[in-house]
Amino acid sequence: MIYVSRQEHFNAAHKLYNPAWSKEKNVEVFGPCANENWHGHNFDLIITVKGNPDPETGFVIDLKKLSKLIRAEVIEALDHKNLNLDVPFMKGKMASTEIVAQEIWKILEPRILSISKFGELHSVKLYETPRNYVEYFGE
Ligand code: NI
């Protein structure tokens, strides 16, 4: 089994704010991340596909196709956007890095199968800052 990864980048604004709570409770739990007027991050997204190489090409997945897919299906929806307001697949959800990673999985998992006979999605790794990142394996 080989693990093949592609890194992409986007920047986006968000706030962490649970509308079911009071303003005080949001500030208590989320601190400055609850700032009403938003804040931004430079996100790095690493998509890993696993499988055995196609004997004809030696590839698990064509990284050019994977990059194109990630950009068309995910980056375009997120880059220079407000995660709370602008992104259809984040509507009504908490705009945490965890939830964004899970939503990216849901979008990419079936589409990766459609561009590669030999690879399947293994993980979505999303860096919110160089020191804070989440990793999702689909369960
Ligand atoms: Ni933040």
PDB file of C-alpha atoms and ligand atoms in Angstrom:
ATOM      1  CA  MET A   1       0.000   0.000   0.000  1.00  0.00           C
ATOM      2  CA  ILE A   2       1.341   3.407  -1.019  1.00  0.00           C
ATOM      3  CA  TYR A   3       0.166   6.742   0.360  1.00  0.00           C
ATOM      4  CA  VAL A   4       0.218   9.659  -2.085  1.00  0.00           C
ATOM      5  CA  SER A   5      -0.398  13.238  -0.955  1.00  0.00           C
ATOM      6  CA  ARG A   6      -1.139  16.570  -2.550  1.00  0.00           C
ATOM      7  CA  GLN A   7      -0.962  19.872  -0.681  1.00  0.00           C
ATOM      8  CA  GLU A   8      -3.151  22.841  -1.574  1.00  0.00           C
ATOM      9  CA  HIS A   9      -3.653  26.209   0.066  1.00  0.00           C
ATOM     10  CA  PHE A  10      -6.474  28.635   0.737  1.00  0.00           C
ATOM     11  CA  ASN A  11      -7.205  31.537   3.004  1.00  0.00           C
ATOM     12  CA  ALA A  12     -10.535  32.211   4.623  1.00  0.00           C
ATOM     13  CA  ALA A  13     -12.246  34.132   7.385  1.00  0.00           C
ATOM     14  CA  HIS A  14     -14.444  32.716  10.121  1.00  0.00           C
ATOM     15  CA  LYS A  15     -15.563  33.036  13.691  1.00  0.00           C
ATOM     16  CA  LEU A  16     -16.311  30.378  16.230  1.00  0.00           C
ATOM     17  CA  TYR A  17     -19.740  31.243  17.525  1.00  0.00           C
ATOM     18  CA  ASN A  18     -22.597  29.046  18.694  1.00  0.00           C
ATOM     19  CA  PRO A  19     -25.826  31.000  18.100  1.00  0.00           C
ATOM     20  CA  ALA A  20     -27.638  28.888  20.719  1.00  0.00           C
ATOM     21  CA  TRP A  21     -25.418  30.423  23.435  1.00  0.00           C
ATOM     22  CA  SER A  22     -25.190  33.905  24.937  1.00  0.00           C
ATOM     23  CA  LYS A  23     -22.461  36.259  23.773  1.00  0.00           C
ATOM     24  CA  GLU A  24     -20.778  35.836  27.172  1.00  0.00           C
ATOM     25  CA  LYS A  25     -20.690  32.071  26.897  1.00  0.00           C
ATOM     26  CA  ASN A  26     -19.264  32.244  23.349  1.00  0.00           C
ATOM     27  CA  VAL A  27     -16.480  34.549  24.545  1.00  0.00           C
ATOM     28  CA  GLU A  28     -15.838  32.320  27.548  1.00  0.00           C
ATOM     29  CA  VAL A  29     -15.512  29.161  25.389  1.00  0.00           C
ATOM     30  CA  PHE A  30     -13.967  30.503  22.178  1.00  0.00           C
ATOM     31  CA  GLY A  31     -12.078  33.577  23.426  1.00  0.00           C
ATOM     32  CA  PRO A  32     -10.834  35.843  20.619  1.00  0.00           C
ATOM     33  CA  CYS A  33     -12.024  33.299  18.007  1.00  0.00           C
ATOM     34  CA  ALA A  34     -15.581  34.441  18.827  1.00  0.00           C
ATOM     35  CA  ASN A  35     -14.736  38.010  17.711  1.00  0.00           C
ATOM     36  CA  GLU A  36     -17.896  39.265  16.027  1.00  0.00           C
ATOM     37  CA  ASN A  37     -16.089  40.896  13.119  1.00  0.00           C
ATOM     38  CA  TRP A  38     -14.249  37.757  12.020  1.00  0.00           C
ATOM     39  CA  HIS A  39     -10.589  36.784  11.741  1.00  0.00           C
ATOM     40  CA  GLY A  40      -8.666  34.933   9.060  1.00  0.00           C
ATOM     41  CA  HIS A  41      -6.285  32.024   8.568  1.00  0.00           C
ATOM     42  CA  ASN A  42      -3.954  30.721   5.892  1.00  0.00           C
ATOM     43  CA  PHE A  43      -5.043  27.113   5.604  1.00  0.00           C
ATOM     44  CA  ASP A  44      -2.928  24.298   4.207  1.00  0.00           C
ATOM     45  CA  LEU A  45      -4.860  21.255   3.037  1.00  0.00           C
ATOM     46  CA  ILE A  46      -3.157  17.897   2.530  1.00  0.00           C
ATOM     47  CA  ILE A  47      -5.149  15.182   0.803  1.00  0.00           C
ATOM     48  CA  THR A  48      -3.749  11.645   1.028  1.00  0.00           C
ATOM     49  CA  VAL A  49      -4.869   8.849  -1.280  1.00  0.00           C
ATOM     50  CA  LYS A  50      -3.913   5.217  -0.662  1.00  0.00           C
ATOM     51  CA  GLY A  51      -3.710   2.233  -2.957  1.00  0.00           C
ATOM     52  CA  ASN A  52      -1.451   0.034  -5.013  1.00  0.00           C
ATOM     53  CA  PRO A  53       0.069   1.509  -8.167  1.00  0.00           C
ATOM     54  CA  ASP A  54      -1.573   0.995 -11.549  1.00  0.00           C
ATOM     55  CA  PRO A  55       0.844  -1.390 -13.324  1.00  0.00           C
ATOM     56  CA  GLU A  56       0.489   0.575 -16.569  1.00  0.00           C
ATOM     57  CA  THR A  57       1.387   4.023 -15.172  1.00  0.00           C
ATOM     58  CA  GLY A  58       3.085   3.236 -11.861  1.00  0.00           C
ATOM     59  CA  PHE A  59       0.707   5.762 -10.258  1.00  0.00           C
ATOM     60  CA  VAL A  60      -1.773   5.247  -7.413  1.00  0.00           C
ATOM     61  CA  ILE A  61      -3.433   8.418  -8.658  1.00  0.00           C
ATOM     62  CA  ASP A  62      -2.424  11.042 -11.207  1.00  0.00           C
ATOM     63  CA  LEU A  63      -1.453  13.994  -8.981  1.00  0.00           C
ATOM     64  CA  LYS A  64      -2.302  16.495 -11.716  1.00  0.00           C
ATOM     65  CA  LYS A  65      -5.862  15.140 -11.772  1.00  0.00           C
ATOM     66  CA  LEU A  66      -6.019  15.090  -7.968  1.00  0.00           C
ATOM     67  CA  SER A  67      -4.845  18.702  -7.738  1.00  0.00           C
ATOM     68  CA  LYS A  68      -7.383  19.789 -10.352  1.00  0.00           C
ATOM     69  CA  LEU A  69     -10.149  17.970  -8.495  1.00  0.00           C
ATOM     70  CA  ILE A  70      -9.273  19.465  -5.087  1.00  0.00           C
ATOM     71  CA  ARG A  71      -9.092  22.948  -6.570  1.00  0.00           C
ATOM     72  CA  ALA A  72     -12.370  22.674  -8.494  1.00  0.00           C
ATOM     73  CA  GLU A  73     -14.431  20.997  -5.766  1.00  0.00           C
ATOM     74  CA  VAL A  74     -12.987  22.435  -2.551  1.00  0.00           C
ATOM     75  CA  ILE A  75     -10.527  25.320  -2.905  1.00  0.00           C
ATOM     76  CA  GLU A  76     -12.760  27.324  -5.202  1.00  0.00           C
ATOM     77  CA  ALA A  77     -15.584  27.196  -2.627  1.00  0.00           C
ATOM     78  CA  LEU A  78     -13.312  28.171   0.293  1.00  0.00           C
ATOM     79  CA  ASP A  79     -10.561  30.498  -0.934  1.00  0.00           C
ATOM     80  CA  HIS A  80     -10.992  34.177   0.033  1.00  0.00           C
ATOM     81  CA  LYS A  81     -14.384  33.306   1.534  1.00  0.00           C
ATOM     82  CA  ASN A  82     -16.076  33.625   4.890  1.00  0.00           C
ATOM     83  CA  LEU A  83     -16.649  30.081   6.168  1.00  0.00           C
ATOM     84  CA  ASN A  84     -19.708  31.116   8.205  1.00  0.00           C
ATOM     85  CA  LEU A  85     -21.444  33.072   5.452  1.00  0.00           C
ATOM     86  CA  ASP A  86     -20.204  32.200   1.961  1.00  0.00           C
ATOM     87  CA  VAL A  87     -19.643  28.456   1.774  1.00  0.00           C
ATOM     88  CA  PRO A  88     -22.706  26.349   0.870  1.00  0.00           C
ATOM     89  CA  PHE A  89     -21.434  23.127   2.482  1.00  0.00           C
ATOM     90  CA  MET A  90     -20.748  24.944   5.793  1.00  0.00           C
ATOM     91  CA  LYS A  91     -24.259  26.426   6.094  1.00  0.00           C
ATOM     92  CA  GLY A  92     -25.654  25.974   9.610  1.00  0.00           C
ATOM     93  CA  LYS A  93     -22.480  24.277  10.897  1.00  0.00           C
ATOM     94  CA  MET A  94     -19.813  25.391  13.336  1.00  0.00           C
ATOM     95  CA  ALA A  95     -16.928  26.835  11.313  1.00  0.00           C
ATOM     96  CA  SER A  96     -14.213  24.867  13.108  1.00  0.00           C
ATOM     97  CA  THR A  97     -11.279  23.258  11.330  1.00  0.00           C
ATOM     98  CA  GLU A  98     -12.651  19.854  12.384  1.00  0.00           C
ATOM     99  CA  ILE A  99     -15.993  20.404  10.642  1.00  0.00           C
ATOM    100  CA  VAL A 100     -14.353  21.840   7.508  1.00  0.00           C
ATOM    101  CA  ALA A 101     -12.129  18.727   7.287  1.00  0.00           C
ATOM    102  CA  GLN A 102     -15.148  16.408   7.602  1.00  0.00           C
ATOM    103  CA  GLU A 103     -17.046  18.299   4.904  1.00  0.00           C
ATOM    104  CA  ILE A 104     -14.026  18.159   2.577  1.00  0.00           C
ATOM    105  CA  TRP A 105     -13.927  14.376   3.095  1.00  0.00           C
ATOM    106  CA  LYS A 106     -17.605  14.043   2.122  1.00  0.00           C
ATOM    107  CA  ILE A 107     -17.002  15.982  -1.081  1.00  0.00           C
ATOM    108  CA  LEU A 108     -13.768  14.324  -2.166  1.00  0.00           C
ATOM    109  CA  GLU A 109     -14.243  10.669  -1.207  1.00  0.00           C
ATOM    110  CA  PRO A 110     -16.660   9.734  -4.029  1.00  0.00           C
ATOM    111  CA  ARG A 111     -14.959  11.992  -6.561  1.00  0.00           C
ATOM    112  CA  ILE A 112     -11.524  10.464  -6.012  1.00  0.00           C
ATOM    113  CA  LEU A 113     -12.989   7.057  -6.858  1.00  0.00           C
ATOM    114  CA  SER A 114     -14.201   8.530 -10.135  1.00  0.00           C
ATOM    115  CA  ILE A 115     -10.701   9.705 -11.203  1.00  0.00           C
ATOM    116  CA  SER A 116      -8.639   6.745  -9.957  1.00  0.00           C
ATOM    117  CA  LYS A 117      -9.230   3.013 -10.290  1.00  0.00           C
ATOM    118  CA  PHE A 118      -6.374   2.243  -7.912  1.00  0.00           C
ATOM    119  CA  GLY A 119      -6.611   4.861  -5.164  1.00  0.00           C
ATOM    120  CA  GLU A 120      -9.064   5.759  -2.423  1.00  0.00           C
ATOM    121  CA  LEU A 121      -9.145   8.675  -0.004  1.00  0.00           C
ATOM    122  CA  HIS A 122      -7.100   7.955   3.124  1.00  0.00           C
ATOM    123  CA  SER A 123      -7.052  11.250   5.008  1.00  0.00           C
ATOM    124  CA  VAL A 124      -7.848  14.936   5.007  1.00  0.00           C
ATOM    125  CA  LYS A 125      -5.284  16.957   6.946  1.00  0.00           C
ATOM    126  CA  LEU A 126      -6.081  20.613   7.462  1.00  0.00           C
ATOM    127  CA  TYR A 127      -3.662  23.127   8.988  1.00  0.00           C
ATOM    128  CA  GLU A 128      -5.353  26.209  10.425  1.00  0.00           C
ATOM    129  CA  THR A 129      -1.995  27.561  11.593  1.00  0.00           C
ATOM    130  CA  PRO A 130       1.485  26.018  11.302  1.00  0.00           C
ATOM    131  CA  ARG A 131       0.967  24.642  14.838  1.00  0.00           C
ATOM    132  CA  ASN A 132      -2.732  23.710  14.822  1.00  0.00           C
ATOM    133  CA  TYR A 133      -4.033  21.044  12.499  1.00  0.00           C
ATOM    134  CA  VAL A 134      -6.666  18.334  12.339  1.00  0.00           C
ATOM    135  CA  GLU A 135      -6.644  15.032  10.499  1.00  0.00           C
ATOM    136  CA  TYR A 136      -9.724  13.063   9.457  1.00  0.00           C
ATOM    137  CA  PHE A 137      -9.801   9.444   8.308  1.00  0.00           C
ATOM    138  CA  GLY A 138     -13.511   9.204   7.519  1.00  0.00           C
ATOM    139  CA  GLU A 139     -14.820   7.720  10.751  1.00  0.00           C
TER     140      GLU A 139
HETATM  141 NI    NI B   1      -9.872  30.888  13.789  1.00  0.00          NI
END
